[in-house]
Amino acid sequence: MPEDSDWEAYKVPPTRTPVSERTTSVPNPVAFFQTVFNYVIDAPVTFVREWIERQQAKNKYYYYHQKFRRVPDLSECLEGDYLCFFEAEAQWRRDRMVDQEIVEIVRERLGACKQREGPNQFQNCAKEAELLAQVTKAYQDRYGDLGVHGNARTCLMKQKHRMMEERKAQANASQ
Amino acid sequence: MAAMSLLLRAAAAWGARRAASGAAGGFRLPWLAGAARLPGTVAPVRHSSGHGKRMFIIKATSFYDTRFLNLLRFYIFLTGIPVALFITYVNIFIGESELAEIPEGYIPDYWEYYKHPISRWIARYFLDPPEKNYEKEMALLDVEAKKTEMRLMELEARRLMRHRGDGPWYHYETPDKNLIDNSMKSTPDN
């Protein structure tokens, strides 16, 4: 079964093809192929699909996205409190997965925009491109070079180093 | 295989020589009507219409290969087809669940976070809730943390008692001082 896809997320603007007036009396062959496709392929497939959906509508049930409670961060854990470390680590991993999905969604939006605009993509997709650049830079700053064994502790150390660099840069700039 | 082809070639040569001697002697074997040829060569010969001469084609055995493939197909389809039919039935008549917002005040059970009905069924009846797993891991960590703490405290206590000597450990039994015989030191002239 394919993934849930939301057609409304990537809104394609309506086509602006002008209506052409007929100048010949020869019927459009495309209409013939369209009716053939309709009767041979479209109608049976739609019928089967709707029959299946009627069977499935008899017992409807739902699934949810799990919401996790926020627990104290790794920076709020006392030293030696291994339970706090464990919960903070689990929360950090979930947050990293969420951030990965966010980057993926922004990338897909840019891809959809490029597909939609075609030759105008460099002008019309500037906002999406800018958003993707910012999001990937932020992701790289936070989770970037931690490696495959990166955990909450290494990420916290990286954040500490970033803050030190920032402070040094500010001190150098103010001199 | 090589011996087989050599044998074939020798048989063909012998047959050709026999046919040649037969032609020279005048008596033609009816199935070699025409000049003597190696088997497989085309000659204007009268056979039953449409099928051509029946040949006994010698090739390597495919008995074991076909037997293996038949058995493979049999055993794969033996459980494969019922499983495929069951999964098709579930997908058509039960169908996947829809995504919904969690209603107010409702806490979903742990299997209601899965989409496919078979995944939900497996999660409900075979797997433990992830909260249980989480708590088990935390319990293990807790026990190990307490053990570590106890061991460190014990080492510290041993060190201090050995050093200060005022604790219940590190007492070594010495004989009673009233048992010491001081008679050899009691007078100055011993």
mmCIF file of C-alpha atoms in Angstrom:
data_model
loop_
_atom_site.group_PDB
_atom_site.id
_atom_site.type_symbol
_atom_site.label_atom_id
_atom_site.label_comp_id
_atom_site.label_asym_id
_atom_site.label_seq_id
_atom_site.Cartn_x
_atom_site.Cartn_y
_atom_site.Cartn_z
ATOM 1 C CA MET A 1 0.000 0.000 0.000
ATOM 2 C CA PRO A 2 1.493 3.395 -0.856
ATOM 3 C CA GLU A 3 2.222 5.990 1.796
ATOM 4 C CA ASP A 4 -0.332 8.588 2.695
ATOM 5 C CA SER A 5 0.216 11.411 0.225
ATOM 6 C CA ASP A 6 -1.375 14.784 0.537
ATOM 7 C CA TRP A 7 -2.145 16.238 -2.878
ATOM 8 C CA GLU A 8 -3.126 19.541 -1.352
ATOM 9 C CA ALA A 9 0.323 20.111 0.135
ATOM 10 C CA TYR A 10 1.929 20.951 -3.176
ATOM 11 C CA LYS A 11 -0.676 23.140 -4.786
ATOM 12 C CA VAL A 12 -0.317 23.270 -8.530
ATOM 13 C CA PRO A 13 -1.715 26.557 -9.850
ATOM 14 C CA PRO A 14 -4.469 26.170 -12.475
ATOM 15 C CA THR A 15 -3.253 25.882 -16.047
ATOM 16 C CA ARG A 16 -3.617 28.945 -18.200
ATOM 17 C CA THR A 17 -3.905 27.131 -21.531
ATOM 18 C CA PRO A 18 -6.144 29.287 -23.746
ATOM 19 C CA VAL A 19 -9.308 27.722 -25.129
ATOM 20 C CA SER A 20 -8.838 27.236 -28.858
ATOM 21 C CA GLU A 21 -11.688 27.489 -31.322
ATOM 22 C CA ARG A 22 -12.259 24.656 -33.743
ATOM 23 C CA THR A 23 -11.435 25.389 -37.353
ATOM 24 C CA THR A 24 -11.922 21.916 -38.837
ATOM 25 C CA SER A 25 -14.844 19.562 -38.858
ATOM 26 C CA VAL A 26 -12.598 16.548 -38.304
ATOM 27 C CA PRO A 27 -13.229 15.260 -34.782
ATOM 28 C CA ASN A 28 -10.356 15.359 -32.332
ATOM 29 C CA PRO A 29 -8.744 11.893 -32.193
ATOM 30 C CA VAL A 30 -7.709 12.546 -28.603
ATOM 31 C CA ALA A 31 -11.389 12.389 -27.609
ATOM 32 C CA PHE A 32 -11.602 8.874 -29.058
ATOM 33 C CA PHE A 33 -8.583 7.691 -27.110
ATOM 34 C CA GLN A 34 -9.931 9.324 -23.997
ATOM 35 C CA THR A 35 -13.252 7.482 -24.265
ATOM 36 C CA VAL A 36 -11.453 4.210 -24.984
ATOM 37 C CA PHE A 37 -9.229 4.694 -21.924
ATOM 38 C CA ASN A 38 -12.253 5.625 -19.864
ATOM 39 C CA TYR A 39 -14.267 2.522 -20.717
ATOM 40 C CA VAL A 40 -11.468 -0.005 -20.894
ATOM 41 C CA ILE A 41 -9.236 0.970 -17.984
ATOM 42 C CA ASP A 42 -10.617 3.803 -15.900
ATOM 43 C CA ALA A 43 -14.176 2.607 -15.256
ATOM 44 C CA PRO A 44 -13.339 -1.003 -14.203
ATOM 45 C CA VAL A 45 -10.475 0.117 -11.995
ATOM 46 C CA THR A 46 -12.591 2.809 -10.347
ATOM 47 C CA PHE A 47 -15.411 0.327 -9.838
ATOM 48 C CA VAL A 48 -13.134 -2.225 -8.176
ATOM 49 C CA ARG A 49 -11.490 0.423 -6.026
ATOM 50 C CA GLU A 50 -14.822 1.819 -4.865
ATOM 51 C CA TRP A 51 -16.125 -1.685 -4.104
ATOM 52 C CA ILE A 52 -13.012 -2.305 -1.989
ATOM 53 C CA GLU A 53 -13.479 0.992 -0.188
ATOM 54 C CA ARG A 54 -17.123 0.166 0.544
ATOM 55 C CA GLN A 55 -15.979 -3.130 2.127
ATOM 56 C CA GLN A 56 -13.370 -1.300 4.169
ATOM 57 C CA ALA A 57 -15.744 1.432 5.288
ATOM 58 C CA LYS A 58 -17.829 -1.117 7.234
ATOM 59 C CA ASN A 59 -15.216 -1.344 10.002
ATOM 60 C CA LYS A 60 -13.318 1.902 10.271
ATOM 61 C CA TYR A 61 -10.528 2.304 12.763
ATOM 62 C CA TYR A 62 -7.790 4.798 13.314
ATOM 63 C CA TYR A 63 -4.161 5.069 14.136
ATOM 64 C CA TYR A 64 -2.472 7.940 15.882
ATOM 65 C CA HIS A 65 0.910 9.575 16.057
ATOM 66 C CA GLN A 66 2.365 9.005 19.485
ATOM 67 C CA LYS A 67 2.966 12.119 21.559
ATOM 68 C CA PHE A 68 5.831 11.813 24.010
ATOM 69 C CA ARG A 69 6.068 13.836 27.187
ATOM 70 C CA ARG A 70 9.054 16.134 27.491
ATOM 71 C CA VAL A 71 11.576 14.978 30.080
ATOM 72 C CA PRO A 72 14.502 16.948 31.555
ATOM 73 C CA ASP A 73 17.283 17.518 29.082
ATOM 74 C CA LEU A 74 20.805 16.132 29.391
ATOM 75 C CA SER A 75 22.005 19.521 30.604
ATOM 76 C CA GLU A 76 19.484 19.369 33.474
ATOM 77 C CA CYS A 77 20.583 15.925 34.680
ATOM 78 C CA LEU A 78 22.689 15.534 37.792
ATOM 79 C CA GLU A 79 25.965 13.715 37.448
ATOM 80 C CA GLY A 80 25.653 9.991 38.087
ATOM 81 C CA ASP A 81 21.880 10.009 37.541
ATOM 82 C CA TYR A 82 21.850 7.247 34.927
ATOM 83 C CA LEU A 83 18.065 7.112 34.651
ATOM 84 C CA CYS A 84 17.951 10.796 33.756
ATOM 85 C CA PHE A 85 20.717 10.185 31.196
ATOM 86 C CA PHE A 86 18.702 7.345 29.636
ATOM 87 C CA GLU A 87 15.513 9.370 29.312
ATOM 88 C CA ALA A 88 17.358 12.415 27.959
ATOM 89 C CA GLU A 89 19.149 10.206 25.429
ATOM 90 C CA ALA A 90 15.847 8.688 24.241
ATOM 91 C CA GLN A 91 14.339 12.151 23.911
ATOM 92 C CA TRP A 92 17.372 13.400 21.973
ATOM 93 C CA ARG A 93 17.121 10.522 19.525
ATOM 94 C CA ARG A 94 13.428 11.211 18.941
ATOM 95 C CA ASP A 95 14.166 14.884 18.394
ATOM 96 C CA ARG A 96 16.910 14.019 15.908
ATOM 97 C CA MET A 97 14.505 11.797 13.948
ATOM 98 C CA VAL A 98 11.953 14.625 13.894
ATOM 99 C CA ASP A 99 14.621 17.027 12.623
ATOM 100 C CA GLN A 100 15.615 14.601 9.890
ATOM 101 C CA GLU A 101 12.001 14.368 8.753
ATOM 102 C CA ILE A 102 11.725 18.172 8.777
ATOM 103 C CA VAL A 103 14.756 18.495 6.495
ATOM 104 C CA GLU A 104 13.304 15.798 4.223
ATOM 105 C CA ILE A 105 9.958 17.615 3.959
ATOM 106 C CA VAL A 106 11.613 20.916 3.104
ATOM 107 C CA ARG A 107 13.704 19.150 0.438
ATOM 108 C CA GLU A 108 10.588 17.580 -1.048
ATOM 109 C CA ARG A 109 8.904 20.965 -1.144
ATOM 110 C CA LEU A 110 11.784 22.397 -3.123
ATOM 111 C CA GLY A 111 11.681 19.439 -5.481
ATOM 112 C CA ALA A 112 7.931 19.851 -6.002
ATOM 113 C CA CYS A 113 8.394 23.556 -6.615
ATOM 114 C CA LYS A 114 11.073 22.894 -9.237
ATOM 115 C CA GLN A 115 8.862 20.301 -10.945
ATOM 116 C CA ARG A 116 5.913 22.684 -10.934
ATOM 117 C CA GLU A 117 7.708 25.760 -12.191
ATOM 118 C CA GLY A 118 9.859 24.088 -14.798
ATOM 119 C CA PRO A 119 11.984 26.749 -16.489
ATOM 120 C CA ASN A 120 10.969 29.456 -14.006
ATOM 121 C CA GLN A 121 12.349 27.572 -11.044
ATOM 122 C CA PHE A 122 15.316 29.820 -10.358
ATOM 123 C CA GLN A 123 13.112 32.851 -9.811
ATOM 124 C CA ASN A 124 9.939 31.366 -8.362
ATOM 125 C CA CYS A 125 11.453 28.842 -5.967
ATOM 126 C CA ALA A 126 13.803 31.271 -4.260
ATOM 127 C CA LYS A 127 11.877 31.147 -0.968
ATOM 128 C CA GLU A 128 11.911 27.355 -0.798
ATOM 129 C CA ALA A 129 15.588 27.273 -1.727
ATOM 130 C CA GLU A 130 16.405 29.809 0.998
ATOM 131 C CA LEU A 131 14.394 27.814 3.550
ATOM 132 C CA LEU A 132 16.202 24.603 2.604
ATOM 133 C CA ALA A 133 19.585 26.303 2.895
ATOM 134 C CA GLN A 134 18.734 27.603 6.373
ATOM 135 C CA VAL A 135 17.298 24.300 7.569
ATOM 136 C CA THR A 136 20.239 22.230 6.329
ATOM 137 C CA LYS A 137 22.713 24.684 7.855
ATOM 138 C CA ALA A 138 20.910 24.454 11.185
ATOM 139 C CA TYR A 139 20.833 20.650 11.020
ATOM 140 C CA GLN A 140 24.518 20.521 10.145
ATOM 141 C CA ASP A 141 25.354 22.862 13.014
ATOM 142 C CA ARG A 142 23.494 20.790 15.528
ATOM 143 C CA TYR A 143 23.849 17.172 14.428
ATOM 144 C CA GLY A 144 26.492 17.540 11.754
ATOM 145 C CA ASP A 145 29.783 15.792 12.390
ATOM 146 C CA LEU A 146 28.795 13.709 15.384
ATOM 147 C CA GLY A 147 29.239 10.510 13.386
ATOM 148 C CA VAL A 148 27.372 7.215 13.687
ATOM 149 C CA HIS A 149 28.089 6.924 17.424
ATOM 150 C CA GLY A 150 26.791 10.382 18.144
ATOM 151 C CA ASN A 151 24.615 10.571 21.233
ATOM 152 C CA ALA A 152 23.101 13.286 23.390
ATOM 153 C CA ARG A 153 26.344 13.760 25.277
ATOM 154 C CA THR A 154 28.494 14.371 22.174
ATOM 155 C CA CYS A 155 25.838 16.717 20.831
ATOM 156 C CA LEU A 156 25.898 18.670 24.092
ATOM 157 C CA MET A 157 29.683 18.875 23.894
ATOM 158 C CA LYS A 158 29.428 20.141 20.323
ATOM 159 C CA GLN A 159 26.956 22.794 21.466
ATOM 160 C CA LYS A 160 29.343 23.788 24.234
ATOM 161 C CA HIS A 161 32.180 24.178 21.729
ATOM 162 C CA ARG A 162 29.963 26.229 19.429
ATOM 163 C CA MET A 163 29.105 28.563 22.297
ATOM 164 C CA MET A 164 32.782 28.899 23.178
ATOM 165 C CA GLU A 165 33.627 29.742 19.561
ATOM 166 C CA GLU A 166 30.821 32.273 19.491
ATOM 167 C CA ARG A 167 32.045 33.904 22.692
ATOM 168 C CA LYS A 168 35.596 34.016 21.348
ATOM 169 C CA ALA A 169 34.385 35.545 18.077
ATOM 170 C CA GLN A 170 32.390 38.155 20.018
ATOM 171 C CA ALA A 171 35.397 38.940 22.196
ATOM 172 C CA ASN A 172 37.590 39.314 19.092
ATOM 173 C CA ALA A 173 35.006 41.462 17.357
ATOM 174 C CA SER A 174 34.604 43.774 20.348
ATOM 175 C CA GLN A 175 38.384 44.300 20.676
ATOM 176 C CA MET B 1 30.847 -35.808 -22.470
ATOM 177 C CA ALA B 2 33.940 -35.634 -24.634
ATOM 178 C CA ALA B 3 34.014 -39.413 -24.797
ATOM 179 C CA MET B 4 30.361 -39.367 -25.865
ATOM 180 C CA SER B 5 31.076 -37.017 -28.782
ATOM 181 C CA LEU B 6 34.090 -39.102 -29.814
ATOM 182 C CA LEU B 7 31.896 -42.185 -29.721
ATOM 183 C CA LEU B 8 29.305 -40.411 -31.806
ATOM 184 C CA ARG B 9 31.872 -39.348 -34.344
ATOM 185 C CA ALA B 10 33.333 -42.860 -34.525
ATOM 186 C CA ALA B 11 29.846 -44.318 -34.988
ATOM 187 C CA ALA B 12 29.091 -41.823 -37.753
ATOM 188 C CA ALA B 13 32.355 -42.607 -39.535
ATOM 189 C CA TRP B 14 31.698 -46.324 -39.272
ATOM 190 C CA GLY B 15 28.176 -45.847 -40.561
ATOM 191 C CA ALA B 16 29.446 -43.722 -43.447
ATOM 192 C CA ARG B 17 32.033 -46.334 -44.357
ATOM 193 C CA ARG B 18 29.430 -49.090 -44.201
ATOM 194 C CA ALA B 19 27.025 -47.104 -46.316
ATOM 195 C CA ALA B 20 29.736 -46.312 -48.840
ATOM 196 C CA SER B 21 30.679 -49.985 -49.129
ATOM 197 C CA GLY B 22 26.991 -50.847 -49.371
ATOM 198 C CA ALA B 23 26.515 -48.310 -52.192
ATOM 199 C CA ALA B 24 29.498 -49.705 -54.049
ATOM 200 C CA GLY B 25 28.090 -53.230 -53.533
ATOM 201 C CA GLY B 26 24.728 -52.144 -54.981
ATOM 202 C CA PHE B 27 22.406 -52.909 -52.055
ATOM 203 C CA ARG B 28 21.008 -49.740 -50.551
ATOM 204 C CA LEU B 29 19.725 -49.723 -47.025
ATOM 205 C CA PRO B 30 16.308 -48.144 -47.264
ATOM 206 C CA TRP B 31 16.875 -45.522 -44.641
ATOM 207 C CA LEU B 32 20.075 -44.293 -46.260
ATOM 208 C CA ALA B 33 18.353 -43.465 -49.560
ATOM 209 C CA GLY B 34 20.778 -40.899 -50.858
ATOM 210 C CA ALA B 35 24.494 -40.629 -50.318
ATOM 211 C CA ALA B 36 25.917 -41.582 -46.934
ATOM 212 C CA ARG B 37 25.936 -38.583 -44.680
ATOM 213 C CA LEU B 38 26.855 -37.632 -41.115
ATOM 214 C CA PRO B 39 23.796 -37.507 -38.856
ATOM 215 C CA GLY B 40 22.013 -34.182 -38.864
ATOM 216 C CA THR B 41 22.889 -33.130 -42.420
ATOM 217 C CA VAL B 42 20.056 -32.176 -44.726
ATOM 218 C CA ALA B 43 19.333 -34.404 -47.688
ATOM 219 C CA PRO B 44 16.221 -34.748 -49.880
ATOM 220 C CA VAL B 45 14.723 -37.652 -48.010
ATOM 221 C CA ARG B 46 11.092 -38.702 -47.814
ATOM 222 C CA HIS B 47 9.783 -38.766 -44.259
ATOM 223 C CA SER B 48 6.391 -38.357 -42.632
ATOM 224 C CA SER B 49 5.059 -34.930 -43.620
ATOM 225 C CA GLY B 50 5.610 -31.966 -41.378
ATOM 226 C CA HIS B 51 7.711 -33.474 -38.626
ATOM 227 C CA GLY B 52 10.919 -34.364 -40.366
ATOM 228 C CA LYS B 53 13.146 -37.233 -39.439
ATOM 229 C CA ARG B 54 12.814 -38.317 -35.843
ATOM 230 C CA MET B 55 16.059 -37.646 -34.133
ATOM 231 C CA PHE B 56 17.294 -39.034 -30.859
ATOM 232 C CA ILE B 57 18.923 -35.873 -29.559
ATOM 233 C CA ILE B 58 21.608 -36.566 -27.020
ATOM 234 C CA LYS B 59 21.997 -33.874 -24.408
ATOM 235 C CA ALA B 60 22.969 -33.609 -20.738
ATOM 236 C CA THR B 61 20.362 -34.706 -18.219
ATOM 237 C CA SER B 62 17.962 -32.106 -16.923
ATOM 238 C CA PHE B 63 16.288 -34.578 -14.558
ATOM 239 C CA TYR B 64 17.901 -33.220 -11.395
ATOM 240 C CA ASP B 65 17.413 -29.594 -12.426
ATOM 241 C CA THR B 66 13.730 -29.973 -13.181
ATOM 242 C CA ARG B 67 13.222 -32.034 -10.043
ATOM 243 C CA PHE B 68 14.868 -29.299 -7.962
ATOM 244 C CA LEU B 69 12.825 -26.530 -9.555
ATOM 245 C CA ASN B 70 9.606 -28.503 -9.169
ATOM 246 C CA LEU B 71 10.287 -29.168 -5.510
ATOM 247 C CA LEU B 72 11.297 -25.532 -4.955
ATOM 248 C CA ARG B 73 8.077 -24.251 -6.494
ATOM 249 C CA PHE B 74 6.033 -26.799 -4.578
ATOM 250 C CA TYR B 75 7.428 -25.978 -1.169
ATOM 251 C CA ILE B 76 7.393 -22.238 -1.733
ATOM 252 C CA PHE B 77 3.786 -22.239 -2.910
ATOM 253 C CA LEU B 78 2.677 -24.673 -0.216
ATOM 254 C CA THR B 79 2.745 -21.891 2.382
ATOM 255 C CA GLY B 80 3.221 -18.962 0.011
ATOM 256 C CA ILE B 81 -0.181 -19.163 -1.613
ATOM 257 C CA PRO B 82 -2.214 -19.379 1.622
ATOM 258 C CA VAL B 83 -0.209 -16.516 3.102
ATOM 259 C CA ALA B 84 -0.673 -14.406 -0.029
ATOM 260 C CA LEU B 85 -4.422 -15.131 -0.062
ATOM 261 C CA PHE B 86 -4.731 -14.274 3.623
ATOM 262 C CA ILE B 87 -2.837 -10.999 3.196
ATOM 263 C CA THR B 88 -4.967 -10.118 0.154
ATOM 264 C CA TYR B 89 -8.134 -10.847 2.156
ATOM 265 C CA VAL B 90 -6.937 -8.646 5.027
ATOM 266 C CA ASN B 91 -5.941 -5.807 2.714
ATOM 267 C CA ILE B 92 -9.213 -5.830 0.802
ATOM 268 C CA PHE B 93 -11.826 -6.538 3.449
ATOM 269 C CA ILE B 94 -10.264 -5.097 6.589
ATOM 270 C CA GLY B 95 -8.043 -2.431 5.121
ATOM 271 C CA GLU B 96 -5.520 -0.119 6.676
ATOM 272 C CA SER B 97 -6.430 2.347 9.376
ATOM 273 C CA GLU B 98 -6.721 6.075 8.898
ATOM 274 C CA LEU B 99 -4.626 8.716 10.573
ATOM 275 C CA ALA B 100 -6.565 10.744 13.105
ATOM 276 C CA GLU B 101 -5.825 13.288 15.803
ATOM 277 C CA ILE B 102 -5.826 11.875 19.305
ATOM 278 C CA PRO B 103 -9.198 12.808 20.799
ATOM 279 C CA GLU B 104 -9.333 14.853 23.983
ATOM 280 C CA GLY B 105 -8.847 12.855 27.136
ATOM 281 C CA TYR B 106 -8.287 9.578 25.259
ATOM 282 C CA ILE B 107 -5.072 7.630 25.713
ATOM 283 C CA PRO B 108 -4.623 5.210 22.795
ATOM 284 C CA ASP B 109 -3.406 1.688 23.495
ATOM 285 C CA TYR B 110 0.070 0.940 22.311
ATOM 286 C CA TRP B 111 -1.099 -1.084 19.274
ATOM 287 C CA GLU B 112 -3.179 1.771 17.995
ATOM 288 C CA TYR B 113 -0.073 3.536 16.796
ATOM 289 C CA TYR B 114 0.366 1.139 13.879
ATOM 290 C CA LYS B 115 -1.279 1.436 10.486
ATOM 291 C CA HIS B 116 -1.574 -2.042 8.962
ATOM 292 C CA PRO B 117 -4.070 -4.398 10.665
ATOM 293 C CA ILE B 118 -1.603 -7.302 10.776
ATOM 294 C CA SER B 119 1.049 -5.079 12.433
ATOM 295 C CA ARG B 120 -1.561 -3.989 14.939
ATOM 296 C CA TRP B 121 -2.515 -7.594 15.652
ATOM 297 C CA ILE B 122 1.107 -8.651 16.127
ATOM 298 C CA ALA B 123 1.800 -5.658 18.369
ATOM 299 C CA ARG B 124 -1.306 -6.363 20.408
ATOM 300 C CA TYR B 125 -0.925 -10.084 20.996
ATOM 301 C CA PHE B 126 2.772 -10.843 20.700
ATOM 302 C CA LEU B 127 4.847 -7.806 21.449
ATOM 303 C CA ASP B 128 5.218 -5.987 24.752
ATOM 304 C CA PRO B 129 4.209 -2.351 25.010
ATOM 305 C CA PRO B 130 7.216 -0.097 24.412
ATOM 306 C CA GLU B 131 6.558 1.532 27.767
ATOM 307 C CA LYS B 132 7.195 -1.833 29.433
ATOM 308 C CA ASN B 133 10.453 -2.216 27.535
ATOM 309 C CA TYR B 134 11.484 1.306 28.528
ATOM 310 C CA GLU B 135 10.714 0.630 32.171
ATOM 311 C CA LYS B 136 12.613 -2.669 32.041
ATOM 312 C CA GLU B 137 15.695 -0.937 30.664
ATOM 313 C CA MET B 138 15.431 1.785 33.278
ATOM 314 C CA ALA B 139 15.080 -0.833 36.032
ATOM 315 C CA LEU B 140 18.214 -2.587 34.793
ATOM 316 C CA LEU B 141 20.108 0.697 34.726
ATOM 317 C CA ASP B 142 18.847 1.515 38.214
ATOM 318 C CA VAL B 143 20.028 -1.803 39.640
ATOM 319 C CA GLU B 144 23.435 -1.450 37.991
ATOM 320 C CA ALA B 145 23.765 2.161 39.170
ATOM 321 C CA LYS B 146 22.975 1.135 42.746
ATOM 322 C CA LYS B 147 25.492 -1.704 42.535
ATOM 323 C CA THR B 148 28.161 0.690 41.279
ATOM 324 C CA GLU B 149 27.409 3.115 44.090
ATOM 325 C CA MET B 150 27.531 0.362 46.734
ATOM 326 C CA ARG B 151 30.838 -0.934 45.420
ATOM 327 C CA LEU B 152 32.409 2.519 45.413
ATOM 328 C CA MET B 153 31.179 3.189 48.965
ATOM 329 C CA GLU B 154 32.528 -0.170 50.132
ATOM 330 C CA LEU B 155 35.953 0.544 48.655
ATOM 331 C CA GLU B 156 36.002 3.962 50.306
ATOM 332 C CA ALA B 157 34.963 2.501 53.671
ATOM 333 C CA ARG B 158 37.692 -0.156 53.463
ATOM 334 C CA ARG B 159 40.292 2.427 52.652
ATOM 335 C CA LEU B 160 39.298 4.673 55.540
ATOM 336 C CA MET B 161 38.989 1.877 58.092
ATOM 337 C CA ARG B 162 42.355 0.482 57.134
ATOM 338 C CA HIS B 163 43.854 3.929 57.338
ATOM 339 C CA ARG B 164 42.243 5.142 60.554
ATOM 340 C CA GLY B 165 41.917 1.784 62.265
ATOM 341 C CA ASP B 166 38.875 2.875 64.227
ATOM 342 C CA GLY B 167 36.248 0.836 62.426
ATOM 343 C CA PRO B 168 34.965 -2.703 62.776
ATOM 344 C CA TRP B 169 37.078 -3.972 59.833
ATOM 345 C CA TYR B 170 40.764 -4.686 59.755
ATOM 346 C CA HIS B 171 40.898 -6.132 63.287
ATOM 347 C CA TYR B 172 43.532 -8.791 63.575
ATOM 348 C CA GLU B 173 43.334 -11.233 66.498
ATOM 349 C CA THR B 174 46.291 -10.873 68.865
ATOM 350 C CA PRO B 175 46.850 -12.992 72.004
ATOM 351 C CA ASP B 176 45.760 -11.565 75.386
ATOM 352 C CA LYS B 177 48.480 -9.473 77.028
ATOM 353 C CA ASN B 178 47.867 -11.206 80.364
ATOM 354 C CA LEU B 179 49.183 -14.432 78.874
ATOM 355 C CA ILE B 180 52.635 -12.976 78.221
ATOM 356 C CA ASP B 181 55.244 -14.485 80.445
ATOM 357 C CA ASN B 182 57.373 -11.569 81.648
ATOM 358 C CA SER B 183 59.499 -13.694 83.968
ATOM 359 C CA MET B 184 62.561 -13.476 81.748
ATOM 360 C CA LYS B 185 62.417 -9.683 81.793
ATOM 361 C CA SER B 186 61.327 -9.337 85.395
ATOM 362 C CA THR B 187 64.770 -9.220 87.005
ATOM 363 C CA PRO B 188 67.638 -7.182 85.623
ATOM 364 C CA ASP B 189 70.216 -9.964 85.901
ATOM 365 C CA ASN B 190 68.705 -12.635 83.496
#
